[in-house]
Coordinates of N, CA and C in Angstrom, one line a residue:
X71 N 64.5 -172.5 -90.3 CA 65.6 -171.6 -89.9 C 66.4 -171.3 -91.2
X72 N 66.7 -170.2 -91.8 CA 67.2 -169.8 -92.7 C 68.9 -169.2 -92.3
X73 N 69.7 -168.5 -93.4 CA 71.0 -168.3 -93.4 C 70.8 -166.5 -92.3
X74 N 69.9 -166.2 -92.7 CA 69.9 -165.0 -91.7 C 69.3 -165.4 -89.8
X75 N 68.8 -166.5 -89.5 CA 68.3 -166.6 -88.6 C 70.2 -167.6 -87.7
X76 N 70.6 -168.1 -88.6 CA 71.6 -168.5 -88.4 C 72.5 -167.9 -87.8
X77 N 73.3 -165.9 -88.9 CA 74.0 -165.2 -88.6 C 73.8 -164.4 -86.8
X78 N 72.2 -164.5 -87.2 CA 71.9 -164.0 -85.6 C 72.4 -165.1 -84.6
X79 N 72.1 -165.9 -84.4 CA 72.4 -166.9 -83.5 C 74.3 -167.2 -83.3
X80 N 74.9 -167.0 -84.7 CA 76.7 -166.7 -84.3 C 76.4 -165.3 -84.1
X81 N 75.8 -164.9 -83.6 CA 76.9 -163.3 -83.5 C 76.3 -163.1 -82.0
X82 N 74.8 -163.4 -81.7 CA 75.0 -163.5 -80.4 C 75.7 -165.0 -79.2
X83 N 75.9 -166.1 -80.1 CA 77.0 -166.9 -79.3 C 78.0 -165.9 -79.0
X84 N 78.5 -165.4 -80.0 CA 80.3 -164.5 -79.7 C 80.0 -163.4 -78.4
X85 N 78.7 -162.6 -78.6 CA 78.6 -161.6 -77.7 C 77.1 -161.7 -77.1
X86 N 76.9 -162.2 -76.4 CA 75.1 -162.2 -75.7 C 74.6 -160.9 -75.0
X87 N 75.8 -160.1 -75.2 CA 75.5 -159.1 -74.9 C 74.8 -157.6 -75.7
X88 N 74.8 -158.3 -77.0 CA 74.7 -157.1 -78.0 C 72.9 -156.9 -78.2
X89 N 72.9 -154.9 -78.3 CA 71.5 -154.7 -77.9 C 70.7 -155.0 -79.2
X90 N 69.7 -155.1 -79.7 CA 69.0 -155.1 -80.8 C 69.4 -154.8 -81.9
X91 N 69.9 -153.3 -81.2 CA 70.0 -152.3 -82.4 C 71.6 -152.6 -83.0
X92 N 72.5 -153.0 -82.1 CA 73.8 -153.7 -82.7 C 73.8 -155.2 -83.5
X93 N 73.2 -156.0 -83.1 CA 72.7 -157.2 -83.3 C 72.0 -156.8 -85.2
X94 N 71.4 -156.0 -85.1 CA 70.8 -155.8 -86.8 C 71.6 -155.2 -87.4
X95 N 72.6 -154.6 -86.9 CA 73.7 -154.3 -87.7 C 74.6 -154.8 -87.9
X96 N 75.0 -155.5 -87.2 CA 76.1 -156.7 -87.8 C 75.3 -157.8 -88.6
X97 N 73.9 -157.5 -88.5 CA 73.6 -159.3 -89.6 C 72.5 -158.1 -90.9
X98 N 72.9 -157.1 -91.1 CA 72.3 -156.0 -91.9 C 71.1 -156.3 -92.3
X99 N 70.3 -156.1 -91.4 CA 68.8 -156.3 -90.9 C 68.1 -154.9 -90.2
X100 N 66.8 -154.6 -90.7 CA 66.2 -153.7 -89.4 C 66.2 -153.8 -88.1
X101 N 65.9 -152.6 -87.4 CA 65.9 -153.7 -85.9 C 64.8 -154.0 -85.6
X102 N 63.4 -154.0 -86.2 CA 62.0 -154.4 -85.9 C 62.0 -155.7 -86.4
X103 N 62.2 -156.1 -88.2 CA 62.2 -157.5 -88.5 C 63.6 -158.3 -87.4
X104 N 64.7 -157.4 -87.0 CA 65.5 -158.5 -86.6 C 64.8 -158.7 -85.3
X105 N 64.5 -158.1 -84.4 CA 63.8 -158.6 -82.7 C 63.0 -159.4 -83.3
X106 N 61.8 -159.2 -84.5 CA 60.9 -160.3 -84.7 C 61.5 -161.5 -84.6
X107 N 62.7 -161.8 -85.1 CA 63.4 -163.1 -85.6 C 64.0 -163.4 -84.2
X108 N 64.5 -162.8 -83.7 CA 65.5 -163.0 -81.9 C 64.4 -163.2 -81.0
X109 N 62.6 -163.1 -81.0 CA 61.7 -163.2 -80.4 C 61.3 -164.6 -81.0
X110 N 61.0 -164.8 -82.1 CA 61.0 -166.2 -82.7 C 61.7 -167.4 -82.3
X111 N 63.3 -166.7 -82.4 CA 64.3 -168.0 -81.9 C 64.4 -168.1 -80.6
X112 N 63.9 -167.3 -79.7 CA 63.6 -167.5 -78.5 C 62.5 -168.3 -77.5
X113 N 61.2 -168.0 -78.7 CA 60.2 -168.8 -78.4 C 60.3 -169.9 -79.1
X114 N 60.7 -170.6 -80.2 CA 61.3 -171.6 -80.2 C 62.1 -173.0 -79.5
X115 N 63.0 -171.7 -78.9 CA 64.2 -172.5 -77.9 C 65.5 -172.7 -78.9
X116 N 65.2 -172.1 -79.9 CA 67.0 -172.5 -80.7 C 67.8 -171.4 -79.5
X117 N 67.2 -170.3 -78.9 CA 68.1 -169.8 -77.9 C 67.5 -169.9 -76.6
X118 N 68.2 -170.7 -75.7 CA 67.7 -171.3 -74.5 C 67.7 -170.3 -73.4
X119 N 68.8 -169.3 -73.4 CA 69.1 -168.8 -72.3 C 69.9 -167.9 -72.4
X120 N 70.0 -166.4 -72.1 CA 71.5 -165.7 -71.6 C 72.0 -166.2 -70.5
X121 N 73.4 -166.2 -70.9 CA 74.1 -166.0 -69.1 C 76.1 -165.4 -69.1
X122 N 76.3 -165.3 -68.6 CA 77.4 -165.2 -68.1 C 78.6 -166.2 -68.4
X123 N 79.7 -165.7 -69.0 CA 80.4 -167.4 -68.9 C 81.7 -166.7 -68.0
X124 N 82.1 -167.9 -66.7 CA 82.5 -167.3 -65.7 C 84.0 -167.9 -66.4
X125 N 85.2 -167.4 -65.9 CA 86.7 -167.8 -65.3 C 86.4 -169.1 -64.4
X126 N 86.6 -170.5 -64.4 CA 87.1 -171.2 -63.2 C 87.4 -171.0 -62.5
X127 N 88.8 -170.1 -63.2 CA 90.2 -169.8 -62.1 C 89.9 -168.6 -61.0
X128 N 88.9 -167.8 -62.0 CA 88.7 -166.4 -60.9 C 87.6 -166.7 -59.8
X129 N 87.0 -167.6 -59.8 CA 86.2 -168.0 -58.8 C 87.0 -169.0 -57.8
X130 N 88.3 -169.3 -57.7 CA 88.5 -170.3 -57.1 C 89.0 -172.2 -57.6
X131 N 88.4 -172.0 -59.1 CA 88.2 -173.5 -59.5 C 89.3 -173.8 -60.4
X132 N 90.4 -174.2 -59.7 CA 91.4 -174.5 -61.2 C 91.9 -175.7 -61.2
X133 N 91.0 -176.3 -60.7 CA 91.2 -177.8 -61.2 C 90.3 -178.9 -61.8
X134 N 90.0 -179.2 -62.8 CA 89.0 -180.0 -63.8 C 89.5 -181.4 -63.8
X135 N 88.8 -182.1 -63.5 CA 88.8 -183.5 -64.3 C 87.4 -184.5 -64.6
X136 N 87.8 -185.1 -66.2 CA 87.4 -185.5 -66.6 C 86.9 -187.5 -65.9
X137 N 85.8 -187.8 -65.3 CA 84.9 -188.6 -64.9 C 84.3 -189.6 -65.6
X138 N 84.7 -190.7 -65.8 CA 84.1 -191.6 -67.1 C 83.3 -192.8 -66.1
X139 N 82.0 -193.0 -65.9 CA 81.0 -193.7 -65.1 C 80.7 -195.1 -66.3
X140 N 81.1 -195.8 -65.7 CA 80.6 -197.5 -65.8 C 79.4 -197.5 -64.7
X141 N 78.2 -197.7 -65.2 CA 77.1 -198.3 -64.2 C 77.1 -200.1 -64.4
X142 N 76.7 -200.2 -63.1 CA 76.2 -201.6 -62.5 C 74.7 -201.9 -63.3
X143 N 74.1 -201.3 -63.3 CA 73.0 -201.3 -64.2 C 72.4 -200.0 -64.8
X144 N 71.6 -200.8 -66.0 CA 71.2 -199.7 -66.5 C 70.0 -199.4 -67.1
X145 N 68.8 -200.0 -66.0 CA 67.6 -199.9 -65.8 C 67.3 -198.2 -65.4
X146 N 65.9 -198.3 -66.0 CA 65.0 -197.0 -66.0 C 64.9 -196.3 -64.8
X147 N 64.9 -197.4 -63.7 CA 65.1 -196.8 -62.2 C 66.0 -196.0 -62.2
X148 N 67.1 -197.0 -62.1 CA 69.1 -197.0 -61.9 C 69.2 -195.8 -62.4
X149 N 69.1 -195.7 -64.0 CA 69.4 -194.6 -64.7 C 68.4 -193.2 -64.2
X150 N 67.6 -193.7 -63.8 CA 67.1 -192.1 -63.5 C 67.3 -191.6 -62.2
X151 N 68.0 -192.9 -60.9 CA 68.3 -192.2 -60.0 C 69.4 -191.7 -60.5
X152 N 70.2 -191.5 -60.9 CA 72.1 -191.9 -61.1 C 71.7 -190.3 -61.5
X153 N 71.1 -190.1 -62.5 CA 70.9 -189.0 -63.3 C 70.7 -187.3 -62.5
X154 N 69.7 -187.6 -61.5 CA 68.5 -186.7 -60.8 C 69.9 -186.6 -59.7
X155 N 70.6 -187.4 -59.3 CA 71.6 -187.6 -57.9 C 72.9 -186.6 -58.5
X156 N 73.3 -187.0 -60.0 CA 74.6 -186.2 -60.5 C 74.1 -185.1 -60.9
X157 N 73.2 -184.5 -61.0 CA 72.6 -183.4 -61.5 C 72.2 -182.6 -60.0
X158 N 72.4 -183.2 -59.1 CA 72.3 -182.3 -57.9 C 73.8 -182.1 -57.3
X159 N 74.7 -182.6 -58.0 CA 76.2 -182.2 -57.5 C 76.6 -181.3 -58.2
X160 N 76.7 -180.2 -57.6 CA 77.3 -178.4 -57.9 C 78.6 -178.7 -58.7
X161 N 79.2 -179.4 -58.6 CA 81.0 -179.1 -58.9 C 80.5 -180.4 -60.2
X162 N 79.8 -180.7 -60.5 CA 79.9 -181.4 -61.8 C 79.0 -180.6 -62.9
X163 N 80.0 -179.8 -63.8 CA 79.9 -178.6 -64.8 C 78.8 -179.2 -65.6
X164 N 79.3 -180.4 -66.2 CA 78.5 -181.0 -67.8 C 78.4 -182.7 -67.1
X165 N 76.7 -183.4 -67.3 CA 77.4 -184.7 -67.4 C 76.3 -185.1 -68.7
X166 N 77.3 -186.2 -69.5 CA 76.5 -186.7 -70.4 C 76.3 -187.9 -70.5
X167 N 75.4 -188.6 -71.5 CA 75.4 -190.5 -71.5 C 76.0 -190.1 -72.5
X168 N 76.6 -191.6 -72.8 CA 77.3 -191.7 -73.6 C 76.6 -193.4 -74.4
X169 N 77.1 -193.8 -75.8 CA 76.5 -194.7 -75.6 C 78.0 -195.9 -75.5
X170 N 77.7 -196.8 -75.2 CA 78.9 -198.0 -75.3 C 79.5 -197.5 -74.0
X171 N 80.7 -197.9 -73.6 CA 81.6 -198.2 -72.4 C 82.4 -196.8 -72.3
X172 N 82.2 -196.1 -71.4 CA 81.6 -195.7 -69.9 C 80.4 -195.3 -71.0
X173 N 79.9 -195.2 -69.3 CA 77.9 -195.1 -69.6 C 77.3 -193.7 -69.5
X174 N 78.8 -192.6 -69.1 CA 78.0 -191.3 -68.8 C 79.7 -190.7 -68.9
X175 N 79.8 -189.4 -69.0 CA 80.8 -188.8 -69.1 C 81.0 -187.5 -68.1
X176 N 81.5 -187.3 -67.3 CA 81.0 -185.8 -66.5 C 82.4 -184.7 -66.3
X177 N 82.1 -184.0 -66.3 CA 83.1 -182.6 -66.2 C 82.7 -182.2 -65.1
X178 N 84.3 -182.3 -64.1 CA 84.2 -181.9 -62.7 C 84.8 -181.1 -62.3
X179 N 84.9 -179.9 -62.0 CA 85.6 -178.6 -61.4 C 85.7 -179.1 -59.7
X180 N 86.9 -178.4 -59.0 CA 87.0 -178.5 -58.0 C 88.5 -177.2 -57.9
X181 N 88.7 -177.2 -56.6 CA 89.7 -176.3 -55.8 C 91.1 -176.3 -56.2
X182 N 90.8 -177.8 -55.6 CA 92.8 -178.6 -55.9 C 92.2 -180.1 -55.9
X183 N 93.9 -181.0 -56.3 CA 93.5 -182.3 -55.7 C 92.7 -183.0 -54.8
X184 N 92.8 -182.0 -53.5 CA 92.2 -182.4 -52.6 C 91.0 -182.5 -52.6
X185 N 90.6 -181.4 -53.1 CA 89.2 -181.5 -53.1 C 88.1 -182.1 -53.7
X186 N 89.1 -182.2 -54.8 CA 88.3 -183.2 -55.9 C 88.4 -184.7 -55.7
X187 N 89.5 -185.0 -54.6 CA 89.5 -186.2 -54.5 C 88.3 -186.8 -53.3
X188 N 87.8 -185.6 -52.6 CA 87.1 -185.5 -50.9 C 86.0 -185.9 -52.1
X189 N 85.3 -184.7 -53.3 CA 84.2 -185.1 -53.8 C 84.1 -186.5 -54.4
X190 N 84.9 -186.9 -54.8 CA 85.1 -188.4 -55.5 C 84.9 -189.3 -54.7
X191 N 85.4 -189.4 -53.6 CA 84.8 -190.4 -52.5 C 83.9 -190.1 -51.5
X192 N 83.2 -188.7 -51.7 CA 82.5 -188.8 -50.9 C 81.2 -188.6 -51.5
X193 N 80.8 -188.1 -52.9 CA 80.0 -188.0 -53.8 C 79.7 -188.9 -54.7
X194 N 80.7 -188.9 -56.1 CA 80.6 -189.1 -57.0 C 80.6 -190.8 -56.6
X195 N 81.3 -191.5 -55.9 CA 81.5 -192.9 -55.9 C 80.2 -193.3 -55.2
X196 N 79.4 -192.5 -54.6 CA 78.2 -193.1 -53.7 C 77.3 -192.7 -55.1
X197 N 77.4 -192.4 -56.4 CA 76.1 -192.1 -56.6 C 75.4 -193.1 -56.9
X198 N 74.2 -193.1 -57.4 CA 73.1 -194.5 -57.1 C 73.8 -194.9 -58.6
X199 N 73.7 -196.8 -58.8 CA 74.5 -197.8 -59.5 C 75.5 -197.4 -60.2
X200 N 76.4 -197.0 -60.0 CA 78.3 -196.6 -60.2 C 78.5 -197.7 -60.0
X201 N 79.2 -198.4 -61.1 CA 80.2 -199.5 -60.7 C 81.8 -199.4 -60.7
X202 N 81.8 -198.6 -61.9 CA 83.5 -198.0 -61.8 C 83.6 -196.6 -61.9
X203 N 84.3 -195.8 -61.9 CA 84.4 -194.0 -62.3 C 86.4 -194.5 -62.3
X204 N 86.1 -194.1 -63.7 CA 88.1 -193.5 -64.4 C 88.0 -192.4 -64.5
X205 N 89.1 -191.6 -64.0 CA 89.1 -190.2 -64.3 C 90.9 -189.9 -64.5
X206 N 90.2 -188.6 -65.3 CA 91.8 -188.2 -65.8 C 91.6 -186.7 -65.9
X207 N 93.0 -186.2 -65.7 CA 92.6 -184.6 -65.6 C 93.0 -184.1 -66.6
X208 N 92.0 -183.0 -66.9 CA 92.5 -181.6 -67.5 C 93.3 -180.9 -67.7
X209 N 94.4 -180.8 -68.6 CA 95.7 -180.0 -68.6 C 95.6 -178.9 -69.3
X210 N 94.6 -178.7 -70.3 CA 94.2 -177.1 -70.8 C 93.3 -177.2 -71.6
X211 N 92.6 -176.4 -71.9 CA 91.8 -176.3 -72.8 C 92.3 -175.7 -74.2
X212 N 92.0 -176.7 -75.2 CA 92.2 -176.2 -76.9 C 90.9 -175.3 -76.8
X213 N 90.1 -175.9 -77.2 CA 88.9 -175.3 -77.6 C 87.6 -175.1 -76.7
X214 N 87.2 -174.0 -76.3 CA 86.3 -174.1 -75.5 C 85.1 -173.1 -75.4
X215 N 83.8 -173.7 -75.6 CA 83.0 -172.6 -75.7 C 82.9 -171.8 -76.6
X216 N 82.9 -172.9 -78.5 CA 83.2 -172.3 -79.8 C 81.5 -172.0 -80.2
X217 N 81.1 -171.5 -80.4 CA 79.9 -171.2 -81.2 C 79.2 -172.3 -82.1
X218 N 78.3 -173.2 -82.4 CA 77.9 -173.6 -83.1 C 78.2 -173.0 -84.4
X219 N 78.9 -174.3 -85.5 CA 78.6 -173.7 -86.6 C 77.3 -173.3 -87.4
X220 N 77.4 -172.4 -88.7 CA 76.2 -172.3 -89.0 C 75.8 -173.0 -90.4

C-alpha cells in the first residue's frame, strides 16, 4: 500500500459517498487507474464495507454506557460461548477483548436508564462465564468515528 492508496482510503473514510469520478479528483488520479486501486483495496479488505453512520439520538438511542466484563473463566469453550452470545445482543454497538483485567470491553446503546438497566440484568449479566460487569456511562463524545491515520 503506497501514499496514494492511503489518500484514497482518507478521503473515502470522510465521505463514502464519493463517486469515482470525485474520488480521482480529490487524490489527482484518473478515474480508470483510480477504480483500479478502489477495486484492489476492496478485494483486499483494506476496505471492508460501505455503510451508513446513523445518529443514536435520531433513532431513539441516547443513552451509552460503557461495560467492562471480568470472566469466571477463560477457556476456549467459555470464551467462545461468551463471544457468539454478546455478539447476538443488538444494543451492544462494539465489544472487544481486552488483555489484563476486565477481559472484554463492550459499548452499549440503550433508550434511558431503564432500559439499559432491563438489558443488564436481563442479558448482559446472564451471558455465558461473566463473573463481574462495571459499567460507567457516557457523557459525550470527544472524538468519534476519526478516520484512520495515513
Amino acid at each position: 500500500m503506497d501514499a496514494l492508496d492511503r489518500k484514497i482510503l482518507t478521503e473515502l473514510q470522510l465521505d463514502g459517498r464519493l463517486t469515482v469520478t470525485e474520488l480521482a479528483a480529490r487524490v489527482k488520479l484518473s478515474v480508470s487507474p483510480c477504480h483500479r486501486r478502489l477495486r484492489d483495496l476492496e478485494r483486499e479488505g483494506a476496505i471492508r464495507g460501505y455503510r451508513a453512520v446513523v445518529d443514536p439520538s435520531a433513532v431513539g438511542l441516547d443513552f451509552e454506557a460503557l461495560v467492562f466484563v471480568t470472566m469466571r473463566l477463560e477457556d476456549a469453550d467459555t470464551v467462545s460461548a461468551f463471544e457468539a452470545a454478546v455478539a447476538a445482543v443488538p444494543h451492544v454497538l462494539q465489544a472487544q477483548r481486552l488483555f489484563g483485567d476486565p477481559d472484554y470491553l463492550l459499548r452499549v446503546a440503550a433508550t434511558d436508564l431503564t432500559a439499559f438497566q432491563q438489558l443488564y440484568d436481563q442479558q448482559l449479566a446472564r451471558l455465558p462465564g461473566v463473573q463481574r460487569l462495571n459499567s460507567t456511562l457516557v457523557m459525550k463524545h470527544v472524538v468519534d468515528d476519526r478516520p484512520l491515520p495515513e
